[in-house]
Amino acid sequence: MTKKITERASFGSKLGIILATAGSAVGLGNVWRFPYMTGENGGAVFILIYVICVLLLGIPCMISEFIIGRHGQSNTARSFRLLANGTPWALVGYMGVLTGFLIMSYYAVVSGWCLQYIWASLVGHLQGDPEYFKTYFAALSGDPVKPVIWTVVILGMSYLIVEHGIRNGIERASKMMMPTLFILLLIIVAASCLLPDAGKGIEFLFKPDFSKITSDVFLGAVGQAFYSLSLAMGALCTYASYFTKYTNLTKSATQIAVIDCLVAILAGLMIFPAAFSVGISPDSGPSLIFITLPNVFQQAFSAAPFVGYIVSLMFFVLLSLAALTSLMSLHEVATAFFEEEFHTTRKHAAIVVTTTTIVIGAFCSLSLGATDTLTFFGRSLFSWFDFITGQIFLPIVGFLTCIFIGWFVDHQVVRDEFTNWGELRGRFFHLYIFLVKYVCPLAILLIFLHQLGALN
Ligand code: TRP
């Protein structure tokens, strides 16, 4: 067993750790979900609560996953098993892996749409009136073939990266993709904020109207914080197993959370000023980026159509990069699991994961219009996956992880990991334990109950 530990791959540098893990966190959640949630939930107040939730709840949960992963030096299931000492707590790890695997299938479908939109912007298909964008999206997502092909393409890309291992695959790819993503983001933000009347959008994002706080806004923000940081799906735990014993877990978690918030807010600054400048309301929900946004860019830059074309193209490249870095972290969760639990090679494991995901992803995609047979109880397979992973498994795994670390695992083990075996002072250890023991589980329980209530 010692042999296994010394042989285990690890990230090569601190920067690699931050960029790869931030790559997992920064995804469609930041660029797609965050802006429409902000639009629907009153703008600045939502952002304020979201940032507080990330700092107060997100960081402690992230540190807990890091502790479990780095302690276990293995895939999520095995890492939980090691700390669980033969108790059923090990099941939480298996559930994390399963959640990661399921979310990956539908995440791949949406990531595929992003690639399709790059292509569409490139060849000039993203031009027309508002009605056109609606039909374009409906036709794409309901098409039996095209989205499946794009899903296969993006999973193929993710496969190629994951197959190359941690340093040569995931770390190298993150070091190229994340800076590119940042540069594109800043360029689009600048273009959007320079538009006439952009100030109204900026005000919407930064001037809180406290009368808009409701329990929905509050719980929406807690949920968004968890989703956005990639918590409770085995991803952070798996990545942490490739950290070194010198990695400062608290500092890394804080840096990653700050990057994640920053990208989300910049995504808002990319979308809202442009939307307000052409008088389009930003509360159109999930279809915001695929339907409203191409139209917004087209209208906002109507005086210089070429700029509009470039901005729209850059936007979808950015979106695809964000999606791919998250997708590959999910790919890694399942790949590490198969590789280590079934004692096979990384390549084999990655192939099994890719093919299975392609099959499940194809069904998810087909359930969106190509056939009625994949709709159960009025919900398409796609939306079942989204619902079960995001609203059931995520809170359950998140809740149990906090309870596991806060109440079950020996605090000396937790402290050792927290302070790198006494190397660091661990000034915030007591605060961390307090948050993980009481505050985080309670907050997660509240969102869970709220979501179940919203079911009826
Ligand atoms: N955090 C990702 C995003 O913002 C979404 C996500 C949730 C995720 N859980 C994950 C990505 C687990 C990778 C792994 O889009």
Tab-separated table of C-alpha atoms and ligand atoms in Angstrom:
chain	number	residue	atom	x	y	z
A	1	MET	CA	0.000	0.000	0.000
A	2	THR	CA	2.882	2.368	0.759
A	3	LYS	CA	4.067	1.679	-2.731
A	4	LYS	CA	0.757	2.885	-4.093
A	5	ILE	CA	1.079	6.154	-2.169
A	6	THR	CA	4.592	6.942	-3.338
A	7	GLU	CA	3.672	6.121	-6.910
A	8	ARG	CA	0.658	8.368	-6.906
A	9	ALA	CA	0.609	11.282	-9.314
A	10	SER	CA	0.492	14.837	-8.061
A	11	PHE	CA	0.212	18.339	-9.391
A	12	GLY	CA	3.553	19.895	-10.259
A	13	SER	CA	3.141	23.399	-8.898
A	14	LYS	CA	1.036	25.622	-6.693
A	15	LEU	CA	-0.182	27.543	-9.697
A	16	GLY	CA	-1.189	24.278	-11.318
A	17	ILE	CA	-3.239	23.346	-8.271
A	18	ILE	CA	-5.031	26.663	-8.161
A	19	LEU	CA	-5.720	26.836	-11.889
A	20	ALA	CA	-6.906	23.239	-12.175
A	21	THR	CA	-9.151	23.402	-9.136
A	22	ALA	CA	-10.454	26.839	-10.049
A	23	GLY	CA	-11.041	25.365	-13.518
A	24	SER	CA	-13.331	22.805	-11.974
A	25	ALA	CA	-15.198	25.472	-10.024
A	26	VAL	CA	-15.417	28.006	-12.817
A	27	GLY	CA	-17.877	26.570	-15.272
A	28	LEU	CA	-21.284	26.937	-16.797
A	29	GLY	CA	-22.436	27.726	-13.269
A	30	ASN	CA	-20.562	31.017	-13.330
A	31	VAL	CA	-21.230	32.113	-16.860
A	32	TRP	CA	-24.687	30.661	-17.379
A	33	ARG	CA	-26.403	29.968	-14.045
A	34	PHE	CA	-25.060	32.894	-12.012
A	35	PRO	CA	-26.167	35.658	-14.406
A	36	TYR	CA	-29.722	34.352	-14.758
A	37	MET	CA	-30.045	33.695	-11.040
A	38	THR	CA	-28.840	37.254	-10.417
A	39	GLY	CA	-31.282	38.574	-12.996
A	40	GLU	CA	-34.195	36.717	-11.438
A	41	ASN	CA	-33.263	37.451	-7.832
A	42	GLY	CA	-32.867	41.184	-7.650
A	43	GLY	CA	-29.287	41.842	-8.781
A	44	ALA	CA	-26.905	43.321	-6.222
A	45	VAL	CA	-28.505	41.852	-3.073
A	46	PHE	CA	-28.277	38.386	-4.559
A	47	ILE	CA	-24.594	38.928	-5.332
A	48	LEU	CA	-23.920	40.199	-1.852
A	49	ILE	CA	-25.514	37.190	-0.175
A	50	TYR	CA	-23.835	34.862	-2.645
A	51	VAL	CA	-20.386	36.248	-1.817
A	52	ILE	CA	-21.052	35.960	1.928
A	53	CYS	CA	-22.223	32.355	1.451
A	54	VAL	CA	-19.129	31.476	-0.538
A	55	LEU	CA	-16.874	32.871	2.170
A	56	LEU	CA	-18.740	31.593	5.183
A	57	LEU	CA	-20.124	28.271	3.966
A	58	GLY	CA	-18.337	27.446	0.722
A	59	ILE	CA	-14.770	27.744	1.955
A	60	PRO	CA	-15.228	25.499	5.030
A	61	CYS	CA	-16.978	22.839	2.927
A	62	MET	CA	-14.232	23.056	0.356
A	63	ILE	CA	-11.550	22.643	3.031
A	64	SER	CA	-13.387	19.554	4.334
A	65	GLU	CA	-13.314	17.929	0.913
A	66	PHE	CA	-9.650	18.820	0.550
A	67	ILE	CA	-8.912	17.231	3.917
A	68	ILE	CA	-10.664	13.990	3.012
A	69	GLY	CA	-9.027	13.803	-0.424
A	70	ARG	CA	-5.509	14.642	0.635
A	71	HIS	CA	-5.678	12.351	3.626
A	72	GLY	CA	-6.935	9.472	1.519
A	73	GLN	CA	-4.562	9.994	-1.441
A	74	SER	CA	-7.079	8.106	-3.560
A	75	ASN	CA	-10.348	8.423	-5.426
A	76	THR	CA	-13.273	9.864	-3.501
A	77	ALA	CA	-14.871	6.553	-2.539
A	78	ARG	CA	-11.660	5.116	-1.166
A	79	SER	CA	-10.724	8.341	0.624
A	80	PHE	CA	-14.014	8.296	2.510
A	81	ARG	CA	-13.600	4.588	3.190
A	82	LEU	CA	-10.199	5.123	4.777
A	83	LEU	CA	-11.526	7.688	7.209
A	84	ALA	CA	-14.761	5.824	7.827
A	85	ASN	CA	-13.047	2.850	9.454
A	86	GLY	CA	-15.557	0.288	8.312
A	87	THR	CA	-18.639	2.374	9.145
A	88	PRO	CA	-21.362	3.167	6.604
A	89	TRP	CA	-19.921	6.700	6.258
A	90	ALA	CA	-17.966	5.212	3.375
A	91	LEU	CA	-21.194	5.278	1.373
A	92	VAL	CA	-21.039	9.076	1.216
A	93	GLY	CA	-17.922	8.794	-0.923
A	94	TYR	CA	-19.622	6.376	-3.293
A	95	MET	CA	-22.547	8.725	-3.529
A	96	GLY	CA	-20.189	11.586	-4.375
A	97	VAL	CA	-18.694	9.577	-7.217
A	98	LEU	CA	-22.140	8.635	-8.488
A	99	THR	CA	-23.295	12.253	-8.328
A	100	GLY	CA	-20.221	13.346	-10.267
A	101	PHE	CA	-20.841	10.675	-12.857
A	102	LEU	CA	-24.479	11.595	-13.347
A	103	ILE	CA	-23.904	15.333	-13.500
A	104	MET	CA	-21.190	14.717	-16.055
A	105	SER	CA	-23.630	13.186	-18.511
A	106	TYR	CA	-25.927	16.169	-18.716
A	107	TYR	CA	-23.140	18.694	-18.252
A	108	ALA	CA	-21.547	17.194	-21.353
A	109	VAL	CA	-24.731	17.827	-23.333
A	110	VAL	CA	-24.814	21.512	-22.378
A	111	SER	CA	-21.071	21.774	-23.037
A	112	GLY	CA	-21.766	20.319	-26.469
A	113	TRP	CA	-24.252	23.123	-27.156
A	114	CYS	CA	-21.488	25.616	-26.395
A	115	LEU	CA	-19.315	24.057	-29.091
A	116	GLN	CA	-22.241	24.133	-31.503
A	117	TYR	CA	-22.658	27.841	-30.782
A	118	ILE	CA	-18.974	28.492	-31.502
A	119	TRP	CA	-19.525	26.895	-34.865
A	120	ALA	CA	-22.748	28.812	-35.414
A	121	SER	CA	-21.098	32.154	-34.620
A	122	LEU	CA	-18.159	31.303	-36.812
A	123	VAL	CA	-20.225	30.563	-39.891
A	124	GLY	CA	-22.576	33.463	-39.217
A	125	HIS	CA	-25.689	31.520	-38.235
A	126	LEU	CA	-26.207	33.614	-35.131
A	127	GLN	CA	-27.888	36.478	-36.916
A	128	GLY	CA	-31.562	37.217	-37.050
A	129	ASP	CA	-34.483	38.612	-35.101
A	130	PRO	CA	-35.308	37.618	-31.478
A	131	GLU	CA	-37.784	34.979	-32.696
A	132	TYR	CA	-35.055	33.420	-34.805
A	133	PHE	CA	-32.768	32.875	-31.805
A	134	LYS	CA	-35.570	31.128	-29.987
A	135	THR	CA	-36.308	28.745	-32.830
A	136	TYR	CA	-32.615	28.212	-33.424
A	137	PHE	CA	-32.079	27.052	-29.865
A	138	ALA	CA	-35.234	24.925	-29.818
A	139	ALA	CA	-34.203	23.300	-33.090
A	140	LEU	CA	-30.699	22.620	-31.823
A	141	SER	CA	-31.578	21.170	-28.450
A	142	GLY	CA	-34.406	19.086	-29.908
A	143	ASP	CA	-32.373	17.763	-32.827
A	144	PRO	CA	-31.739	14.007	-32.622
A	145	VAL	CA	-28.249	14.071	-34.122
A	146	LYS	CA	-26.335	17.340	-33.871
A	147	PRO	CA	-26.192	17.798	-30.092
A	148	VAL	CA	-25.218	14.153	-29.675
A	149	ILE	CA	-22.315	14.661	-32.055
A	150	TRP	CA	-21.161	17.767	-30.167
A	151	THR	CA	-21.472	15.882	-26.881
A	152	VAL	CA	-19.204	13.186	-28.282
A	153	VAL	CA	-16.736	15.845	-29.459
A	154	ILE	CA	-16.443	17.575	-26.098
A	155	LEU	CA	-16.220	14.277	-24.214
A	156	GLY	CA	-13.520	13.223	-26.657
A	157	MET	CA	-11.573	16.383	-25.808
A	158	SER	CA	-12.005	15.755	-22.118
A	159	TYR	CA	-10.899	12.137	-22.618
A	160	LEU	CA	-7.698	13.195	-24.374
A	161	ILE	CA	-6.800	15.507	-21.504
A	162	VAL	CA	-7.656	13.084	-18.689
A	163	GLU	CA	-5.909	10.191	-20.391
A	164	HIS	CA	-2.639	12.127	-20.247
A	165	GLY	CA	-2.718	12.074	-16.475
A	166	ILE	CA	-2.504	14.797	-13.874
A	167	ARG	CA	0.580	16.822	-14.773
A	168	ASN	CA	0.680	16.321	-18.510
A	169	GLY	CA	-3.050	16.319	-18.977
A	170	ILE	CA	-5.151	18.191	-16.464
A	171	GLU	CA	-2.517	20.586	-15.128
A	172	ARG	CA	-1.113	21.485	-18.524
A	173	ALA	CA	-4.525	21.975	-20.066
A	174	SER	CA	-5.659	24.145	-17.147
A	175	LYS	CA	-2.575	26.315	-17.410
A	176	MET	CA	-3.460	27.057	-21.014
A	177	MET	CA	-7.222	27.279	-20.785
A	178	MET	CA	-7.701	29.309	-17.619
A	179	PRO	CA	-5.550	32.322	-18.600
A	180	THR	CA	-7.208	32.338	-22.045
A	181	LEU	CA	-10.580	32.320	-20.346
A	182	PHE	CA	-9.591	35.289	-18.197
A	183	ILE	CA	-8.328	37.320	-21.129
A	184	LEU	CA	-11.480	36.696	-23.163
A	185	LEU	CA	-13.595	37.579	-20.161
A	186	LEU	CA	-11.825	40.903	-19.629
A	187	ILE	CA	-12.075	41.841	-23.307
A	188	ILE	CA	-15.812	41.173	-23.419
A	189	VAL	CA	-16.376	42.983	-20.117
A	190	ALA	CA	-14.577	46.021	-21.538
A	191	ALA	CA	-16.590	45.908	-24.771
A	192	SER	CA	-19.842	45.547	-22.864
A	193	CYS	CA	-19.132	48.288	-20.310
A	194	LEU	CA	-18.187	50.764	-23.028
A	195	LEU	CA	-21.636	50.568	-24.614
A	196	PRO	CA	-23.979	53.517	-24.230
A	197	ASP	CA	-26.174	53.233	-21.124
A	198	ALA	CA	-24.022	50.437	-19.720
A	199	GLY	CA	-24.153	52.244	-16.370
A	200	LYS	CA	-27.668	50.958	-15.712
A	201	GLY	CA	-26.451	47.373	-15.871
A	202	ILE	CA	-23.523	48.131	-13.585
A	203	GLU	CA	-25.885	49.738	-11.106
A	204	PHE	CA	-28.152	46.676	-11.191
A	205	LEU	CA	-25.164	44.532	-10.271
A	206	PHE	CA	-23.664	46.676	-7.541
A	207	LYS	CA	-26.329	48.840	-5.964
A	208	PRO	CA	-28.214	46.620	-3.544
A	209	ASP	CA	-31.909	47.142	-3.034
A	210	PHE	CA	-32.450	45.505	0.350
A	211	SER	CA	-36.195	45.471	-0.024
A	212	LYS	CA	-35.688	42.647	-2.524
A	213	ILE	CA	-34.382	40.135	0.019
A	214	THR	CA	-36.765	37.192	0.335
A	215	SER	CA	-36.176	33.644	1.497
A	216	ASP	CA	-36.034	32.613	-2.164
A	217	VAL	CA	-33.239	35.071	-2.866
A	218	PHE	CA	-31.376	33.921	0.187
A	219	LEU	CA	-31.648	30.194	-0.464
A	220	GLY	CA	-31.003	30.685	-4.163
A	221	ALA	CA	-27.717	32.329	-3.234
A	222	VAL	CA	-26.716	29.514	-0.852
A	223	GLY	CA	-27.501	26.945	-3.532
A	224	GLN	CA	-25.571	28.879	-6.153
A	225	ALA	CA	-22.535	29.099	-3.851
A	226	PHE	CA	-22.464	25.302	-3.462
A	227	TYR	CA	-23.042	24.585	-7.117
A	228	SER	CA	-20.523	27.127	-8.260
A	229	LEU	CA	-17.710	25.808	-6.085
A	230	SER	CA	-18.236	22.231	-7.409
A	231	LEU	CA	-18.900	20.982	-3.902
A	232	ALA	CA	-20.262	17.545	-3.026
A	233	MET	CA	-19.549	15.769	-6.308
A	234	GLY	CA	-16.237	14.206	-5.518
A	235	ALA	CA	-14.387	16.626	-7.792
A	236	LEU	CA	-12.552	18.659	-5.165
A	237	CYS	CA	-11.868	15.568	-3.122
A	238	THR	CA	-10.335	13.816	-6.121
A	239	TYR	CA	-8.204	16.833	-7.073
A	240	ALA	CA	-7.077	17.235	-3.454
A	241	SER	CA	-5.724	13.706	-3.539
A	242	TYR	CA	-3.158	15.049	-6.039
A	243	PHE	CA	-2.141	17.957	-3.791
A	244	THR	CA	1.209	17.669	-2.038
A	245	LYS	CA	1.748	17.612	1.692
A	246	TYR	CA	2.942	21.206	1.486
A	247	THR	CA	-0.257	22.528	-0.042
A	248	ASN	CA	-1.864	25.026	2.326
A	249	LEU	CA	-5.476	23.860	2.193
A	250	THR	CA	-7.083	26.952	3.739
A	251	LYS	CA	-5.176	29.359	1.545
A	252	SER	CA	-5.870	27.357	-1.613
A	253	ALA	CA	-9.573	27.097	-0.816
A	254	THR	CA	-9.745	30.853	-0.235
A	255	GLN	CA	-7.912	31.648	-3.471
A	256	ILE	CA	-10.115	29.308	-5.476
A	257	ALA	CA	-13.280	30.733	-3.929
A	258	VAL	CA	-12.142	34.285	-4.695
A	259	ILE	CA	-11.370	33.403	-8.313
A	260	ASP	CA	-14.749	31.727	-8.622
A	261	CYS	CA	-16.604	34.768	-7.268
A	262	LEU	CA	-14.581	37.087	-9.430
A	263	VAL	CA	-15.370	35.156	-12.590
A	264	ALA	CA	-19.055	35.059	-11.704
A	265	ILE	CA	-19.164	38.821	-11.140
A	266	LEU	CA	-17.197	39.482	-14.320
A	267	ALA	CA	-19.664	37.268	-16.179
A	268	GLY	CA	-22.385	39.538	-14.839
A	269	LEU	CA	-20.438	42.558	-16.036
A	270	MET	CA	-20.199	40.996	-19.441
A	271	ILE	CA	-23.901	40.350	-19.788
A	272	PHE	CA	-25.885	42.999	-17.877
A	273	PRO	CA	-24.398	46.226	-19.259
A	274	ALA	CA	-24.962	44.920	-22.798
A	275	ALA	CA	-28.495	43.751	-21.978
A	276	PHE	CA	-29.484	47.028	-20.291
A	277	SER	CA	-27.931	49.059	-23.058
A	278	VAL	CA	-30.410	47.569	-25.552
A	279	GLY	CA	-33.252	47.531	-23.044
A	280	ILE	CA	-33.566	43.743	-22.760
A	281	SER	CA	-34.581	42.476	-19.359
A	282	PRO	CA	-32.015	40.062	-17.913
A	283	ASP	CA	-34.486	37.837	-16.082
A	284	SER	CA	-35.254	35.385	-18.852
A	285	GLY	CA	-34.033	32.371	-16.872
A	286	PRO	CA	-31.956	29.463	-18.115
A	287	SER	CA	-32.325	30.433	-21.753
A	288	LEU	CA	-30.475	33.704	-21.032
A	289	ILE	CA	-27.186	32.835	-22.650
A	290	PHE	CA	-28.356	30.738	-25.571
A	291	ILE	CA	-31.330	32.824	-26.651
A	292	THR	CA	-31.208	36.295	-25.153
A	293	LEU	CA	-27.503	36.864	-25.307
A	294	PRO	CA	-26.740	36.334	-29.008
A	295	ASN	CA	-29.570	38.756	-29.672
A	296	VAL	CA	-28.216	41.235	-27.114
A	297	PHE	CA	-24.748	41.192	-28.649
A	298	GLN	CA	-26.151	41.581	-32.120
A	299	GLN	CA	-28.259	44.597	-31.168
A	300	ALA	CA	-25.729	46.197	-28.850
A	301	PHE	CA	-23.055	46.200	-31.503
A	302	SER	CA	-25.332	46.889	-34.439
A	303	ALA	CA	-23.266	49.963	-35.316
A	304	ALA	CA	-20.213	47.754	-35.754
A	305	PRO	CA	-21.451	44.282	-36.730
A	306	PHE	CA	-17.954	42.908	-36.982
A	307	VAL	CA	-17.308	43.706	-33.314
A	308	GLY	CA	-20.582	41.977	-32.477
A	309	TYR	CA	-19.481	38.939	-34.458
A	310	ILE	CA	-16.125	38.779	-32.659
A	311	VAL	CA	-17.657	39.362	-29.213
A	312	SER	CA	-20.221	36.640	-29.729
A	313	LEU	CA	-17.579	34.223	-31.008
A	314	MET	CA	-15.269	34.999	-28.075
A	315	PHE	CA	-18.141	34.555	-25.661
A	316	PHE	CA	-18.896	31.025	-26.814
A	317	VAL	CA	-15.205	30.089	-26.868
A	318	LEU	CA	-15.010	31.311	-23.275
A	319	LEU	CA	-18.098	29.372	-22.341
A	320	SER	CA	-16.712	26.193	-23.887
A	321	LEU	CA	-13.389	26.595	-22.072
A	322	ALA	CA	-15.194	27.052	-18.771
A	323	ALA	CA	-17.322	23.995	-19.487
A	324	LEU	CA	-14.397	21.827	-20.550
A	325	THR	CA	-12.263	22.504	-17.451
A	326	SER	CA	-15.231	21.527	-15.261
A	327	LEU	CA	-16.124	18.543	-17.389
A	328	MET	CA	-12.620	17.140	-17.169
A	329	SER	CA	-12.677	17.371	-13.376
A	330	LEU	CA	-15.838	15.279	-13.363
A	331	HIS	CA	-14.221	12.928	-15.858
A	332	GLU	CA	-11.299	12.575	-13.454
A	333	VAL	CA	-13.588	11.686	-10.518
A	334	ALA	CA	-14.990	8.674	-12.332
A	335	THR	CA	-11.725	7.759	-14.048
A	336	ALA	CA	-9.761	7.710	-10.777
A	337	PHE	CA	-12.544	5.617	-9.267
A	338	PHE	CA	-12.509	2.980	-12.006
A	339	GLU	CA	-8.733	2.950	-12.254
A	340	GLU	CA	-8.162	2.370	-8.555
A	341	GLU	CA	-11.158	0.309	-7.572
A	342	PHE	CA	-10.970	-2.077	-10.515
A	343	HIS	CA	-7.168	-2.048	-10.726
A	344	THR	CA	-7.028	-1.159	-14.354
A	345	THR	CA	-5.005	1.354	-16.363
A	346	ARG	CA	-5.889	5.044	-16.552
A	347	LYS	CA	-6.499	4.681	-20.263
A	348	HIS	CA	-8.932	1.815	-19.836
A	349	ALA	CA	-10.734	3.579	-17.033
A	350	ALA	CA	-10.989	6.786	-19.050
A	351	ILE	CA	-12.351	4.880	-22.060
A	352	VAL	CA	-15.011	3.163	-19.975
A	353	VAL	CA	-16.064	6.481	-18.439
A	354	THR	CA	-16.146	8.263	-21.792
A	355	THR	CA	-18.239	5.614	-23.516
A	356	THR	CA	-20.701	5.242	-20.685
A	357	THR	CA	-21.115	9.005	-20.478
A	358	ILE	CA	-21.639	9.254	-24.216
A	359	VAL	CA	-24.448	6.702	-24.024
A	360	ILE	CA	-26.148	8.322	-21.023
A	361	GLY	CA	-25.519	11.821	-22.416
A	362	ALA	CA	-27.079	10.821	-25.737
A	363	PHE	CA	-30.231	9.676	-23.957
A	364	CYS	CA	-30.324	12.943	-22.003
A	365	SER	CA	-29.990	14.906	-25.181
A	366	LEU	CA	-32.634	12.879	-27.009
A	367	SER	CA	-35.045	13.395	-24.138
A	368	LEU	CA	-35.136	17.101	-24.967
A	369	GLY	CA	-37.411	16.836	-27.936
A	370	ALA	CA	-36.282	14.111	-30.294
A	371	THR	CA	-38.470	11.528	-28.560
A	372	ASP	CA	-41.228	11.433	-25.949
A	373	THR	CA	-40.321	8.037	-24.576
A	374	LEU	CA	-37.599	9.506	-22.357
A	375	THR	CA	-39.963	11.677	-20.369
A	376	PHE	CA	-40.983	10.300	-16.985
A	377	PHE	CA	-43.628	11.848	-14.748
A	378	GLY	CA	-43.675	14.955	-16.899
A	379	ARG	CA	-39.951	15.539	-16.669
A	380	SER	CA	-37.410	14.776	-19.378
A	381	LEU	CA	-34.493	12.504	-18.556
A	382	PHE	CA	-32.219	15.546	-18.913
A	383	SER	CA	-34.083	17.487	-16.321
A	384	TRP	CA	-34.322	14.446	-14.025
A	385	PHE	CA	-30.535	14.278	-14.013
A	386	ASP	CA	-30.265	17.963	-13.274
A	387	PHE	CA	-32.870	17.677	-10.529
A	388	ILE	CA	-31.565	14.532	-8.855
A	389	THR	CA	-27.930	15.601	-8.846
A	390	GLY	CA	-28.312	19.295	-8.071
A	391	GLN	CA	-31.257	19.266	-5.720
A	392	ILE	CA	-31.158	15.873	-4.017
A	393	PHE	CA	-27.682	14.323	-4.119
A	394	LEU	CA	-25.700	17.543	-3.822
A	395	PRO	CA	-27.320	18.682	-0.569
A	396	ILE	CA	-27.282	15.164	0.889
A	397	VAL	CA	-23.608	14.550	0.130
A	398	GLY	CA	-22.684	18.083	1.222
A	399	PHE	CA	-24.588	17.748	4.474
A	400	LEU	CA	-23.166	14.329	5.290
A	401	THR	CA	-19.620	15.447	4.453
A	402	CYS	CA	-19.870	18.268	6.996
A	403	ILE	CA	-21.312	15.989	9.665
A	404	PHE	CA	-18.669	13.359	8.906
A	405	ILE	CA	-15.769	15.791	9.319
A	406	GLY	CA	-17.311	17.858	12.095
A	407	TRP	CA	-18.664	15.074	14.303
A	408	PHE	CA	-17.178	11.747	13.303
A	409	VAL	CA	-13.562	12.004	12.130
A	410	ASP	CA	-10.971	12.362	14.879
A	411	HIS	CA	-10.231	16.071	15.208
A	412	GLN	CA	-6.529	15.371	15.492
A	413	VAL	CA	-6.558	13.966	11.955
A	414	VAL	CA	-8.503	16.997	10.754
A	415	ARG	CA	-6.123	19.333	12.555
A	416	ASP	CA	-3.059	17.614	11.102
A	417	GLU	CA	-4.335	18.054	7.585
A	418	PHE	CA	-5.484	21.599	8.312
A	419	THR	CA	-2.077	22.661	9.635
A	420	ASN	CA	0.092	20.438	7.410
A	421	TRP	CA	1.159	18.428	10.464
A	422	GLY	CA	1.985	21.444	12.579
A	423	GLU	CA	3.809	23.388	9.846
A	424	LEU	CA	1.094	26.043	9.734
A	425	ARG	CA	-0.363	27.815	12.699
A	426	GLY	CA	-3.956	26.958	11.877
A	427	ARG	CA	-5.314	30.175	13.379
A	428	PHE	CA	-8.751	29.584	11.951
A	429	PHE	CA	-9.061	25.960	12.995
A	430	HIS	CA	-11.662	26.540	15.695
A	431	LEU	CA	-13.710	28.808	13.484
A	432	TYR	CA	-13.507	26.196	10.742
A	433	ILE	CA	-14.661	23.383	13.032
A	434	PHE	CA	-17.504	25.517	14.349
A	435	LEU	CA	-18.723	26.317	10.845
A	436	VAL	CA	-18.461	22.710	9.684
A	437	LYS	CA	-20.143	21.329	12.762
A	438	TYR	CA	-23.114	23.657	13.019
A	439	VAL	CA	-23.449	26.413	10.454
A	440	CYS	CA	-22.837	24.566	7.184
A	441	PRO	CA	-25.049	21.513	7.883
A	442	LEU	CA	-27.865	23.767	9.029
A	443	ALA	CA	-27.626	25.959	5.944
A	444	ILE	CA	-27.606	22.928	3.653
A	445	LEU	CA	-30.552	21.404	5.478
A	446	LEU	CA	-32.485	24.617	4.945
A	447	ILE	CA	-31.895	24.710	1.210
A	448	PHE	CA	-32.812	21.064	0.955
A	449	LEU	CA	-36.107	21.483	2.786
A	450	HIS	CA	-36.862	24.622	0.828
A	451	GLN	CA	-36.301	22.793	-2.458
A	452	LEU	CA	-38.499	19.900	-1.428
A	453	GLY	CA	-41.185	22.373	-0.407
A	454	ALA	CA	-40.889	24.036	-3.786
A	455	LEU	CA	-41.714	20.690	-5.338
A	456	ASN	CA	-45.374	20.815	-4.426
B	1	TRP	N1	-19.001	24.410	-10.480
B	1	TRP	C1	-19.402	24.111	-11.804
B	1	TRP	C2	-19.835	25.358	-12.490
B	1	TRP	O1	-19.774	26.425	-11.945
B	1	TRP	C3	-20.542	23.157	-11.874
B	1	TRP	C4	-20.312	21.969	-11.072
B	1	TRP	C5	-21.011	21.606	-10.021
B	1	TRP	C6	-19.258	21.086	-11.213
B	1	TRP	N2	-20.464	20.509	-9.478
B	1	TRP	C7	-19.384	20.179	-10.182
B	1	TRP	C8	-18.223	21.001	-12.109
B	1	TRP	C9	-18.451	19.198	-10.004
B	1	TRP	C10	-17.301	20.020	-11.928
B	1	TRP	C11	-17.397	19.137	-10.889
B	1	TRP	O2	-20.256	25.259	-13.586
